[in-house]
Coordinates of C-alpha atoms in Angstrom, one line a residue:
Chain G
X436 CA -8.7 -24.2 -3.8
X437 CA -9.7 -20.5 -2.9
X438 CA -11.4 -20.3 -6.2
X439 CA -15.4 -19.8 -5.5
X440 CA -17.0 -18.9 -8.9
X441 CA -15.3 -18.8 -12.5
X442 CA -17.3 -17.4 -15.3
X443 CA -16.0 -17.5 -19.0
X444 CA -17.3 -14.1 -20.3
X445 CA -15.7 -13.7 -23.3
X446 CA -12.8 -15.0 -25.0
X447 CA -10.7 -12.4 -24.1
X448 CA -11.3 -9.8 -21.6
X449 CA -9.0 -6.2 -21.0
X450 CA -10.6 -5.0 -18.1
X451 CA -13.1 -5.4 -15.5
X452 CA -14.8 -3.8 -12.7
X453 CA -18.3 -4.4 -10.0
X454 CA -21.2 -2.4 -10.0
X455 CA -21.5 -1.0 -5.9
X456 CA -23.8 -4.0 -4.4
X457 CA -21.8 -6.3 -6.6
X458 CA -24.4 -8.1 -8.3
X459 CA -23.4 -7.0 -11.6
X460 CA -19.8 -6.8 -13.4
X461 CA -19.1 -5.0 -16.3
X462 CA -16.4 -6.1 -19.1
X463 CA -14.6 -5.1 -21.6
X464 CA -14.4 -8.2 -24.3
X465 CA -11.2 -7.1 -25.7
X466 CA -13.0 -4.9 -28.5
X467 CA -14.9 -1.1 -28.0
X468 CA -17.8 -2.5 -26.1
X469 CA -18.2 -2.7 -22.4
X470 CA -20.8 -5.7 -21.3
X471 CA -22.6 -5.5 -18.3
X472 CA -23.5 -9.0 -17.1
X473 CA -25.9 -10.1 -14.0
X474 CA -25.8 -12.5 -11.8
X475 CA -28.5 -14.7 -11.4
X476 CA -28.3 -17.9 -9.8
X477 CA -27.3 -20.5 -12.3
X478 CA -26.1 -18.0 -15.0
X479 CA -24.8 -15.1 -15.5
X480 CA -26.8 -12.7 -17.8
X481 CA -26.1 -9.7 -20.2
X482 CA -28.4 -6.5 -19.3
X483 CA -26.5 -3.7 -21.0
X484 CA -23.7 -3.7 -24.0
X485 CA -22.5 0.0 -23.5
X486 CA -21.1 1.4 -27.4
X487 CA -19.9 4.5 -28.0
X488 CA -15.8 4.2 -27.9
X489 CA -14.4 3.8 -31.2
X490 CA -11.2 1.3 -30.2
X491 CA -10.3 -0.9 -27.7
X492 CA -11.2 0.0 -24.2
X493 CA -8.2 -0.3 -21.8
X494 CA -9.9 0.6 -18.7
X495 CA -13.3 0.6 -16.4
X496 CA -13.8 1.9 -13.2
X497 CA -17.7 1.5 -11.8
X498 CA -17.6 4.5 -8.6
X499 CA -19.1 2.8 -5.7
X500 CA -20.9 5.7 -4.3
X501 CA -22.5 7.6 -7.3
X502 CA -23.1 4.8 -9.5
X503 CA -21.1 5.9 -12.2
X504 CA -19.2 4.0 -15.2
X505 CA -15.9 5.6 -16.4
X506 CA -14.5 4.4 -19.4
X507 CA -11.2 5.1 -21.1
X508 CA -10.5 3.4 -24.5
X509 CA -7.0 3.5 -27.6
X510 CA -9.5 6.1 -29.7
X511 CA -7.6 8.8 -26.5
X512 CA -11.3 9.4 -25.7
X513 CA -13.1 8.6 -22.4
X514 CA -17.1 8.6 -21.6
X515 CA -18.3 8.9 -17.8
X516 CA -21.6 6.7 -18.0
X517 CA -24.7 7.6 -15.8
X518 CA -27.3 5.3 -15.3
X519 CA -30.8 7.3 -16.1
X520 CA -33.8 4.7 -15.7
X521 CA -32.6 1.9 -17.1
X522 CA -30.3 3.1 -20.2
X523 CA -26.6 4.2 -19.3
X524 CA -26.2 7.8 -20.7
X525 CA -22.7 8.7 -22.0
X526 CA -20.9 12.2 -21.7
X527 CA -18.0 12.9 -23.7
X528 CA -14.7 14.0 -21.6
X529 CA -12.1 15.1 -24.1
X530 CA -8.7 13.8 -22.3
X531 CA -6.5 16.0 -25.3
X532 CA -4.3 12.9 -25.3
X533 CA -2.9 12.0 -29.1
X534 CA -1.9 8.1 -27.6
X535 CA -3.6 5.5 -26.1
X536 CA -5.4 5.5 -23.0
X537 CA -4.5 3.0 -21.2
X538 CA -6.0 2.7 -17.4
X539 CA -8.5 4.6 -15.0
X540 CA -9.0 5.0 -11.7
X541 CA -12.1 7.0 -9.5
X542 CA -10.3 8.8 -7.5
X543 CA -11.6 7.9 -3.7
X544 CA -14.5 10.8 -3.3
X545 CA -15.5 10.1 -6.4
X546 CA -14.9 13.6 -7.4
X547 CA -11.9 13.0 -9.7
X548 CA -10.4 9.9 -12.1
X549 CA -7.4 9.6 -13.1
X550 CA -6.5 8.3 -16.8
X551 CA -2.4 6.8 -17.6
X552 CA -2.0 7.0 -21.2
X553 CA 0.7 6.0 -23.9
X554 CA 1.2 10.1 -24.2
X555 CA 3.6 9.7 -21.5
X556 CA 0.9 12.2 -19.6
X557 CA -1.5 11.3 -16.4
X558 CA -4.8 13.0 -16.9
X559 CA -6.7 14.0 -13.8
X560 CA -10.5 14.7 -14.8
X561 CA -12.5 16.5 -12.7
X562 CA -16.9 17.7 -13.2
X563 CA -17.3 21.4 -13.6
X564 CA -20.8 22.2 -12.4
X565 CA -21.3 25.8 -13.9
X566 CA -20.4 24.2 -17.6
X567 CA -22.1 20.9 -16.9
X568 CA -18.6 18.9 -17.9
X569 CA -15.8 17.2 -17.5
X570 CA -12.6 18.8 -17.7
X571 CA -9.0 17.3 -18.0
X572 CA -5.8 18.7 -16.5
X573 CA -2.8 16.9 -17.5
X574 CA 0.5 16.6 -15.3
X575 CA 2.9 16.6 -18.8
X576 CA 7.0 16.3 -19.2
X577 CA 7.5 13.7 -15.7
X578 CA 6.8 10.6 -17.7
X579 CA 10.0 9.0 -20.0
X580 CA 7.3 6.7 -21.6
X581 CA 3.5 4.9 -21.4
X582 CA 1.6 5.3 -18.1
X583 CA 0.7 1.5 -17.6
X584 CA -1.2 2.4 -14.1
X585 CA -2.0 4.7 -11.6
X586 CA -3.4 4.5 -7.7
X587 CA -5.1 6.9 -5.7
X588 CA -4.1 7.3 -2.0
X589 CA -6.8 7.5 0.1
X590 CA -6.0 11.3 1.2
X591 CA -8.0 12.0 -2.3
X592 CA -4.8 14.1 -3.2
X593 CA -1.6 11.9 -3.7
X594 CA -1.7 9.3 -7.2
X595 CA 1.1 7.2 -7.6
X596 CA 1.6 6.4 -11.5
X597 CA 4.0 3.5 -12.7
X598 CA 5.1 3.8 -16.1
X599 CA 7.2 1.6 -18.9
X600 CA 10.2 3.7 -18.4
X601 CA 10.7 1.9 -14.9
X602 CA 10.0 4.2 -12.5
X603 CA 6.9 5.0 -10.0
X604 CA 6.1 8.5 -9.6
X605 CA 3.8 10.0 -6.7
X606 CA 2.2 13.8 -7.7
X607 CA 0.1 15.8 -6.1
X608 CA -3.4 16.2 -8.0
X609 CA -4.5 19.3 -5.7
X610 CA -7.1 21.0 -7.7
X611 CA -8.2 24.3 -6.2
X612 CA -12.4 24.4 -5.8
X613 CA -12.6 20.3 -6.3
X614 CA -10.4 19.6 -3.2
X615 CA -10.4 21.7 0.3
X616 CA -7.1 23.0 1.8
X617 CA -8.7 22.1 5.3
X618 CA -10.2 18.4 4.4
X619 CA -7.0 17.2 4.6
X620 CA -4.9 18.3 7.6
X621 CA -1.6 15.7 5.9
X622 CA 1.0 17.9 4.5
X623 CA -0.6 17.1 1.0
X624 CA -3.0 19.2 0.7
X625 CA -0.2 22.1 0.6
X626 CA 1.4 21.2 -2.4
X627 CA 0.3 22.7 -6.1
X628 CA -1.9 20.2 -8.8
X629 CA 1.0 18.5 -10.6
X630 CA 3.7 18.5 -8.1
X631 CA 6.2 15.4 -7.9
X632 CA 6.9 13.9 -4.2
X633 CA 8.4 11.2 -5.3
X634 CA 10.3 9.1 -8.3
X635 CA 11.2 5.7 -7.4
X636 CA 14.1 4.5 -9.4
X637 CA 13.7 0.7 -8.2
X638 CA 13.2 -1.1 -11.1
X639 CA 14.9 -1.7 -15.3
X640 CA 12.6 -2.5 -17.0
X641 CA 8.7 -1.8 -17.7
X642 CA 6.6 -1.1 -13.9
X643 CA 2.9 -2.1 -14.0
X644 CA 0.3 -2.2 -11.5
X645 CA 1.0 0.3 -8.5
X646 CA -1.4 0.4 -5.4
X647 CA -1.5 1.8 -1.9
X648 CA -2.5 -0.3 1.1
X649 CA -5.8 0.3 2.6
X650 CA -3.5 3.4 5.7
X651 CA -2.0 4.6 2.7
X652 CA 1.4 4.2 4.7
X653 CA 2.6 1.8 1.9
X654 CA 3.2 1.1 -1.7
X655 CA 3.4 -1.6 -4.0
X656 CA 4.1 -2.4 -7.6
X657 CA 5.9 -4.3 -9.9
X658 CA 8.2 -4.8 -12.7
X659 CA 8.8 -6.6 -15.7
X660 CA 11.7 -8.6 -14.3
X661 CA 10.0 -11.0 -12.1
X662 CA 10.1 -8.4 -9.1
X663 CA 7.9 -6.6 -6.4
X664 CA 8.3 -3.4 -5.1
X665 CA 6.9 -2.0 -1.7
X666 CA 7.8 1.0 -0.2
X667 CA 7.3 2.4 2.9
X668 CA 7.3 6.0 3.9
X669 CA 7.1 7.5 1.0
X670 CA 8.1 11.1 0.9
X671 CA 11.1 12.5 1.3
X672 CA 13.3 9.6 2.6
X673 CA 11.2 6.2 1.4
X674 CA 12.8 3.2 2.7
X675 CA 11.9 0.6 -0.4
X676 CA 12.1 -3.4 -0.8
X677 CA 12.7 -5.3 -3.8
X678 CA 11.0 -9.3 -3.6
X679 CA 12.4 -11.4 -6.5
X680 CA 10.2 -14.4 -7.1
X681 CA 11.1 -17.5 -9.0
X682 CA 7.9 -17.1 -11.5
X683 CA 6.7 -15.3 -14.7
X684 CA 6.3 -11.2 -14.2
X685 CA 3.1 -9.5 -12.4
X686 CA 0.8 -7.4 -14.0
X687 CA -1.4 -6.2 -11.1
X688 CA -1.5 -6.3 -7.3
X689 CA -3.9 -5.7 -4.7
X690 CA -3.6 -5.4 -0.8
X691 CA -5.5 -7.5 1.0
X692 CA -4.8 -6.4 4.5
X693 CA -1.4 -3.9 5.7
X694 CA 0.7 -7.0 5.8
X695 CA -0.4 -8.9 3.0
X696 CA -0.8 -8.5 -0.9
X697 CA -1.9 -10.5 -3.7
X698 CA -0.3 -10.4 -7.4
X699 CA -1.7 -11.5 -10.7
X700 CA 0.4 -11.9 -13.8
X701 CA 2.1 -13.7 -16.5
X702 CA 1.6 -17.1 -14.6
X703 CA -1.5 -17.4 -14.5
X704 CA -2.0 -17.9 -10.8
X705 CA -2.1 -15.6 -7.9
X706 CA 0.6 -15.3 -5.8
X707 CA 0.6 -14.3 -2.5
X708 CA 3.1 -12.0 -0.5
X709 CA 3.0 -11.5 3.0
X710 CA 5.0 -9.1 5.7
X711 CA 6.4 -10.4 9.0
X712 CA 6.6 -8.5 12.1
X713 CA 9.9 -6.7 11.5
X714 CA 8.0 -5.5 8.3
X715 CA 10.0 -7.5 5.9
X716 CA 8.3 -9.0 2.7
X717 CA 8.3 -12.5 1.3
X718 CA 6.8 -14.6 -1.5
X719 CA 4.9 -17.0 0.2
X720 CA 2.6 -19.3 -2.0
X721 CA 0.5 -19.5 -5.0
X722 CA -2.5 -19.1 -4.2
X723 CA -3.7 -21.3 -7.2
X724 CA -1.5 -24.8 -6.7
X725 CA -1.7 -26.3 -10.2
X726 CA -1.1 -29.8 -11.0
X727 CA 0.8 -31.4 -14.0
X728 CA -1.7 -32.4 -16.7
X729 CA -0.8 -34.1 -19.8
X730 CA -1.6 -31.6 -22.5
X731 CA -4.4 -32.5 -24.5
X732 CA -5.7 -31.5 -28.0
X733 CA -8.5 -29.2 -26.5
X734 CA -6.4 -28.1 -24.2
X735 CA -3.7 -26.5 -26.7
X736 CA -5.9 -23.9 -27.8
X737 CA -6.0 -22.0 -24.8
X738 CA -2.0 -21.4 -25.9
X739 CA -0.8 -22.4 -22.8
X740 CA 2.7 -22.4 -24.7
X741 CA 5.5 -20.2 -23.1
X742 CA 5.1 -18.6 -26.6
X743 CA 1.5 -17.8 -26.2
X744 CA 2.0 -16.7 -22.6
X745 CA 4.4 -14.0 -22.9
X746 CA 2.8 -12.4 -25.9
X747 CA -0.9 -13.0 -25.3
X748 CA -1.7 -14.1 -28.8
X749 CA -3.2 -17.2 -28.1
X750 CA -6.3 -18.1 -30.4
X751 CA -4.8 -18.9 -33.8
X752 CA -2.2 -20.9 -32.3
X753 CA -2.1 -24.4 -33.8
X754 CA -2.5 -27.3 -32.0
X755 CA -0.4 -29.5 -33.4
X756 CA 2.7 -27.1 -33.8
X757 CA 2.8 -25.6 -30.2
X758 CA 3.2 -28.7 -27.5
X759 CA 3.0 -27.0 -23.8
X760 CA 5.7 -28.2 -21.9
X761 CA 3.8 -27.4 -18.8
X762 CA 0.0 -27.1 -19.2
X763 CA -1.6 -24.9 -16.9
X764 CA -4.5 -26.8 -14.8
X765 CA -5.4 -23.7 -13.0
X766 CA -8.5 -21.9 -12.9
X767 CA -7.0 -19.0 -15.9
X768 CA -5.3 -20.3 -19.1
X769 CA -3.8 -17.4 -19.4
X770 CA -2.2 -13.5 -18.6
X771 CA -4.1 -12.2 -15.7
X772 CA -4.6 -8.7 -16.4
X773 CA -6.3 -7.3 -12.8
X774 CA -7.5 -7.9 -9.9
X775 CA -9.9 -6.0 -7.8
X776 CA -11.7 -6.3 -4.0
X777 CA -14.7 -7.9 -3.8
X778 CA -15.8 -7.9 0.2
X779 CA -14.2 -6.0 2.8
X780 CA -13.9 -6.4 5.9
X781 CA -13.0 -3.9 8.7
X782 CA -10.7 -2.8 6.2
X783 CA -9.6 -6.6 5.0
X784 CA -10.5 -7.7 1.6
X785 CA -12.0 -11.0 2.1
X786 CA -13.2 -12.2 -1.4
X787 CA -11.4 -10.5 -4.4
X788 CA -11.8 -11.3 -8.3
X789 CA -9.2 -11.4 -11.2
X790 CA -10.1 -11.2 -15.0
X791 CA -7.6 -11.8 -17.9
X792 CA -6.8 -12.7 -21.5
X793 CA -8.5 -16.3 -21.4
X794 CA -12.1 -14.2 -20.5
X795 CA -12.6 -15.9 -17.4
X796 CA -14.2 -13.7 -14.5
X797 CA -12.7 -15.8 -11.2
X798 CA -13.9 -15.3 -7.5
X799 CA -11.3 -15.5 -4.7
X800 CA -12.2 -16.4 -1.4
X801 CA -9.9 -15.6 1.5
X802 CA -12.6 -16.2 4.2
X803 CA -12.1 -20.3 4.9
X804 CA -8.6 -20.5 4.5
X805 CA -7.2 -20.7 8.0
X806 CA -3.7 -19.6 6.5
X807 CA -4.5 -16.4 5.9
X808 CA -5.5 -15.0 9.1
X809 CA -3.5 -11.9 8.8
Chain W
X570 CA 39.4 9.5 -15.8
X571 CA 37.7 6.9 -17.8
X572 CA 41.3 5.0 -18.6
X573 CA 42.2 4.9 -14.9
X574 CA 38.8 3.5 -14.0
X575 CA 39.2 0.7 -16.3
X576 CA 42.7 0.0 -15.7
X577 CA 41.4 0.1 -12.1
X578 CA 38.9 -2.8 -12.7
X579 CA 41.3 -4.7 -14.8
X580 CA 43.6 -4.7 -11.3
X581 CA 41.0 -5.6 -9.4
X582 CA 39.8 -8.8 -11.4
X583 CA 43.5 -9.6 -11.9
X584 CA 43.4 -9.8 -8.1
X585 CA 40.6 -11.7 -8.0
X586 CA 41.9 -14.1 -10.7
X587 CA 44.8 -15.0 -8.5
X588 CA 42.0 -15.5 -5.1
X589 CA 40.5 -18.1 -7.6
X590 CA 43.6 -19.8 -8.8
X591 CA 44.4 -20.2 -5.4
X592 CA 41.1 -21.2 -4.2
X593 CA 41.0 -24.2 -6.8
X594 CA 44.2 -25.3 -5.5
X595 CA 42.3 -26.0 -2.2
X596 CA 39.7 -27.7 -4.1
X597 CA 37.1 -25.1 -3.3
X598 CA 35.7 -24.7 -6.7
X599 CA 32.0 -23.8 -5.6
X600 CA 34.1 -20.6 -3.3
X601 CA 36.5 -19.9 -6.5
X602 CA 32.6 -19.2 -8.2
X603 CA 30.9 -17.3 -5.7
X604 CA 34.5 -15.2 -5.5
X605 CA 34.3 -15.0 -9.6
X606 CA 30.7 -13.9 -9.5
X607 CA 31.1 -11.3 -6.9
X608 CA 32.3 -7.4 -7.9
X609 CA 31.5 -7.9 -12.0
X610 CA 32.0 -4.2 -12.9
X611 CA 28.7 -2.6 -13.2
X612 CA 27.6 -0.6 -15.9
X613 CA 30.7 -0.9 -17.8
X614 CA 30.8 -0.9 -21.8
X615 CA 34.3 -1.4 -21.9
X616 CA 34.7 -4.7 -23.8
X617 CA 38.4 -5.4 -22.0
X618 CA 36.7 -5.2 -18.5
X619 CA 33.6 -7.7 -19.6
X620 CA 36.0 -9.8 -21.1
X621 CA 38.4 -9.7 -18.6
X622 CA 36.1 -11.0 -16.3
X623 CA 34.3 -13.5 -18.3
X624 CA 37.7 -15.3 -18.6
X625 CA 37.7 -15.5 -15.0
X626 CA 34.2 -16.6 -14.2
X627 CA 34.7 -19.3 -17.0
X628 CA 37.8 -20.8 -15.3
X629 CA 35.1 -21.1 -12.1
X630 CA 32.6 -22.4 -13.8
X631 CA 34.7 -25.0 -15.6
X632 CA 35.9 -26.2 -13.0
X633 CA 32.4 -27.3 -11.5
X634 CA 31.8 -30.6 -11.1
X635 CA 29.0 -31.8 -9.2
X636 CA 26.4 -29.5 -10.1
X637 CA 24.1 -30.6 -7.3
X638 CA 26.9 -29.7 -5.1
X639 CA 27.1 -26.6 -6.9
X640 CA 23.4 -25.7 -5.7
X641 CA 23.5 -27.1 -2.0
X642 CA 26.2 -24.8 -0.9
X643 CA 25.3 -21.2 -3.8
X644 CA 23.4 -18.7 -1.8
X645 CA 20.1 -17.3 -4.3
X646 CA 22.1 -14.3 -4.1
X647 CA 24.1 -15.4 -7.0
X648 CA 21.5 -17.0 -9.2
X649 CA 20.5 -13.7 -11.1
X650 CA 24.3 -13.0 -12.4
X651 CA 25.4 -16.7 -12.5
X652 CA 22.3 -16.9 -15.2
X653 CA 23.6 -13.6 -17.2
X654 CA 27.3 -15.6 -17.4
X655 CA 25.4 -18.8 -18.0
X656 CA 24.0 -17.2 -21.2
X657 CA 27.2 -15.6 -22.2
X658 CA 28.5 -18.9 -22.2
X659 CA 26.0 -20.4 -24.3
X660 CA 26.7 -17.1 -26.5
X661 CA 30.2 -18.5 -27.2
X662 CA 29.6 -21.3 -29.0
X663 CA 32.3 -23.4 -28.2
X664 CA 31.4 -27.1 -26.9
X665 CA 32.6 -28.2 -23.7
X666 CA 32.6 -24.4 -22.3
X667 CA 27.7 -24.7 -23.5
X668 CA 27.8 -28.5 -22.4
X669 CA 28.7 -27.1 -18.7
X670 CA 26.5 -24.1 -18.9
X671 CA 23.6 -26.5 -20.4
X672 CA 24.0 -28.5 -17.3
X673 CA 23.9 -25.8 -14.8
X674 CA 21.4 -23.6 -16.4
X675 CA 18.9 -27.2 -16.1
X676 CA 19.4 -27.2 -12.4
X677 CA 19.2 -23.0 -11.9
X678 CA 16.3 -22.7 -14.1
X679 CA 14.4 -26.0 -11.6
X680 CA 15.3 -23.8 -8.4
X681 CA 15.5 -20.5 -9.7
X682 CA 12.5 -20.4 -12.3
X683 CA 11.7 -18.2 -14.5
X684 CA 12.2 -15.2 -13.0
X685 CA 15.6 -16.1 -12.7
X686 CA 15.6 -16.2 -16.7
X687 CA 13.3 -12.6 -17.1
X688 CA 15.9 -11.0 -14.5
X689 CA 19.2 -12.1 -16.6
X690 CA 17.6 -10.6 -19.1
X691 CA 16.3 -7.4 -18.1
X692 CA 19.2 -6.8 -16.0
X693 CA 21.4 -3.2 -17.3
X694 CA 23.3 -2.7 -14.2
X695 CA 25.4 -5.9 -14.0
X696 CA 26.8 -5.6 -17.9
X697 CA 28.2 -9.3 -18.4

C-alpha cells in the first residue's frame, strides 16, 4: 500500500494545504477556523488555530515562496495571513462577492490568487503597494453557475476555472503593473485581464477540480458523471479526451508527471490514470486496493453507506438502520475532497497527500512502487 | 422543419425495426441489441420518437437470453445507453419486461460500476 502516514485531524476536514518545508499542514476542520498542526515524531501537534472568518472556510493555499496563508471562507470574505514572529497577522481583502467563496489558488509568482465563488464570478486578487492592500478584479458574466475550482498555468497569466454549469473556461488574468508584457514571450501575455481563450463544452453535468500539468501543455478535470477530461493544446483548436471510469465521480486531480495523473473522489480511493506513447489516456488502477470487510458496528459510523457517500452527511447516521453493502477498508472512510504535491522531483511529484470528509490527513508515496516509473 | 425531422427519425427506426426483426430470425439477438441501441435520436423531446424506439430496444432486450452471453460479445461502448433503457424499463412497471432488466442491470452494474449508473443518469444528450 502507497499509503506512508495517515493522521485523523478532525472529523471532518474541507481543505488543506503545507507550509513551504512541509513540516507543518494547515486545516480547515469543516467550521471558520484554520488549524495549523506540526509534525513531531510520534504526534502531530497544534501550534496556531487562525480565527477571524465568520463561516465555513472553503479554501487554503500556504504560498511556498513568501510564506503566506490565503484563506477564502462562505462569509464571501478572504484574509491573506502573514506570519510576524510567531503570531499569523490577518489583512482583510474584500472579494465584493454576495455568494460563497468556494476555492483559492496562489497564483505561481506568488503575486496573485485566484478565488471561484458561488457568484458565478472568478476573483483575481492582486497587493497594491502604494495603498498597502489587496485588491480584487473580478472576470463577471462568463460563468452559467458556481466556480467549484480554478488552476493557474505556470505562464502566471492563463487560469483555467471549471464550474457547475459543465464547462471549463481558460481567461487571461493579465493585469497591467502586476504582470510584464516582456516576462512572458507566449502569446499570453498579449491578451487584456479577463479575456476568454477557451470554453470547453466536454462535459453535462457539474465540472470540479481542473489542473495543468507541470509544461502547461495539458489539462485535466472532471465531471460529475464518472468522467475525466484532458485536453491537449488548448487554444484555438484543443484536441480533448473524455476517460469514463467504472467508479464513483472525482472531485480533484493532480499531475504527477506529463503522462500520469492521480484522482480523488467519491470513492474514497485514488485512482490512477496514465498516458501511453501515442498520448492516449486510460484508467489504470486504484491506487488504494481495498478489501471486503464485514461491516462492523464501529465501523458504521464512518457512514460508509452509498447514502452517506454521495451526500457527505455521515455522523448522525445510525448504525443500526444503514448496513453498508460494501464497507470501505481503505485508508479514507469517506469523500476525498483534494489532493496536493508533497515532494517533487525534477518536476515529478513523488509523495503527494489527500484530505477529505472523514478528517484524515493521508501521505502518498510514489517513490518504492516499481509501477510507476513514468 | 421540426415535423419532417421527426417523421424523419420515425423512418429511420422503422428501418431499423425491420434490421432487428430480421436479425432475430438468424438468432442473433445480442447483434439485433447492439443494432437497437445504436442511432437513439439525440436530444429529442418528441415523445413518438422516444417511444418509438423504446419499443424497439425492448423487443431486443427481450429477446436476451443468456445474459452472460450478452456481456462476452457487448462492446463497453454500449453500456452507458443500454443502462438509460435498462432504467426505462424498470420505469414501466410491467413484470416480465423489469424481471429481464433486473437481471441485466446485476451483471452491467458488476462490469460497468457505478459510473455506468452516475452516467445514465447525468446523460442529456441521448434522451431515452
Amino acid at each position: 500500500m502507497a499509503a506512508t502516514a495517515v493522521h485523523q485531524l478532525a472529523q471532518c476536514i474541507t481543505c488543506h494545504a503545507w507550509s513551504p518545508d512541509q513540516t507543518m499542514v494547515a486545516i480547515c476542520p469543516n467550521s471558520n477556523e484554520v488549524h495549523i498542526y506540526k509534525s513531531s515524531p510520534d504526534k502531530w501537534e497544534q501550534v496556531h488555530v487562525l480565527q477571524k472568518h465568520d463561516q465555513i472556510i472553503s479554501g487554503i493555499d500556504w504560498s511556498t515562496g513568501s510564506n503566506k496563508i490565503v484563506t477564502v471562507s462562505h462569509d464571501r470574505n478572504s484574509y491573506v495571513w502573514n506570519q510576524e514572529a510567531s503570531e499569523w497577522v490577518p489583512t482583510l481583502v474584500i472579494l465584493r462577492l454576495n455568494r460563497a467563496a468556494l476555492c483559492v489558488q496562489w497564483s505561481p509568482k506568488e503575486n496573485k490568487f485566484a478565488v471561484g465563488s458561488g457568484a458565478k464570478t472568478v476573483c483575481i486578487c492582486y497587493y497594491e503597494q502604494e495603498n498597502n492592500w489587496w485588491v480584487s478584479k473580478l472576470i463577471r458574466k462568463r460563468h452559467n453557475s458556481s466556480v467549484t475550482g480554478v488552476a493557474w498555468h505556470p505562464d502566471n497569466i492563463l487560469l483555467a476555472t471549471t464550474s457547475t454549469d459543465g464547462k471549463c473556461r481558460i481567461f487571461s488574468t493579465f493585469i497591467k503593473g502586476v504582470d510584464s508584457r516582456d516576462a512572458g514571450t507566449t502569446s499570453s501575455s498579449e491578451l487584456k485581464f479577463g479575456e476568454q481563450i477557451v470554453q470547453l463544452d466536454l462535459s453535462f453535468s457539474w465540472a470540479f477540480g481542473v489542473r495543468w500539468s507541470p509544461s502547461g501543455n495539458t489539462l485535466a478535470y472532471v465531471g460529475h458523471n464518472s468522467m475525466i477530461y484532458f485536453v491537449d493544446d488548448v487554444g484555438p483548436s484543443p484536441s480533448a479526451q473524455s476517460v469514463a471510469f467504472s467508479d464513483l465521480p472525482l472531485r480533484d486531480v493532480l499531475f504527477v508527471s506529463e503522462r500520469m495523473v492521480i484522482g480523488v473522489g467519491f470513492d474514497c480511493s485514488p485512482m490512477v490514470f496514465t498516458a501511453d506513447e501515442r498520448g492516449i489516456w486510460n484508467f489504470v488502477k486504484l491506487l488504494d486496493q481495498r478489501k471486503l470487510v464485514p461491516s462492523s458496528a464501529n465501523y458504521g459510523s464512518q457512514l460508509s453507506g452509498a447514502f452517506g457517500k454521495l451526500y457527505g452527511q455521515s455522523k448522525h447516521i445510525s448504525n443500526d438502520t444503514v448496513e453498508p453493502s460494501r464497507s470501505r477498508a481503505g485508508v479514507h472512510s469517506n469523500l476525498i475532497t483534494s489532493i496536493l504535491p508533497l515532494k517533487v522531483v525534477g518536476g515529478a511529484v513523488k509523495r503527494f497527500s489527500t484530505s477529505g470528509l472523514d478528517g484524515k490527513v493521508v501521505v502518498w508515496d510514489l517513490e518504492n512502487q516499481s509501477e510507476f516509473s513514468l | 422543419m421540426e415535423a419532417d425531422n421527426i417523421e424523419a427519425i420515425i423512418t429511420r427506426i422503422e428501418h431499423k425495426s425491420r434490421k432487428i426483426e430480421s436479425l432475430l430470425k438468424q438468432l442473433k439477438p445480442v447483434e439485433a441489441l447492439k443494432t437497437a441501441l445504436e442511432g437513439s435520436p439525440p436530444m429529442t423531446k418528441d415523445e413518438r420518437c422516444k417511444s418509438a424506439n423504446w419499443i424497439v430496444v425492448h423487443r431486443a432486450m427481450m429477446s436476451i437470453k443468456d445474459v452472460d452471453g450478452l456481456f462476452s460479445s457487448l462492446d463497453p461502448e454500449y453500456y452507458d445507453i443500454l443502462m438509460k433503457y435498462l432504467y426505462r424499463g424498470l420505469a414501466t412497471g410491467d413484470r416480465p419486461t423489469c424481471e429481464q432488466c433486473l437481471r441485466i442491470h446485476e451483471k452491467l452494474t458488476e462490469r460497468a460500476g457505478l459510473g455506468c449508473i452516475l452516467r445514465s443518469l447525468s446523460d442529456t444528450v441521448n434522451t431515452v
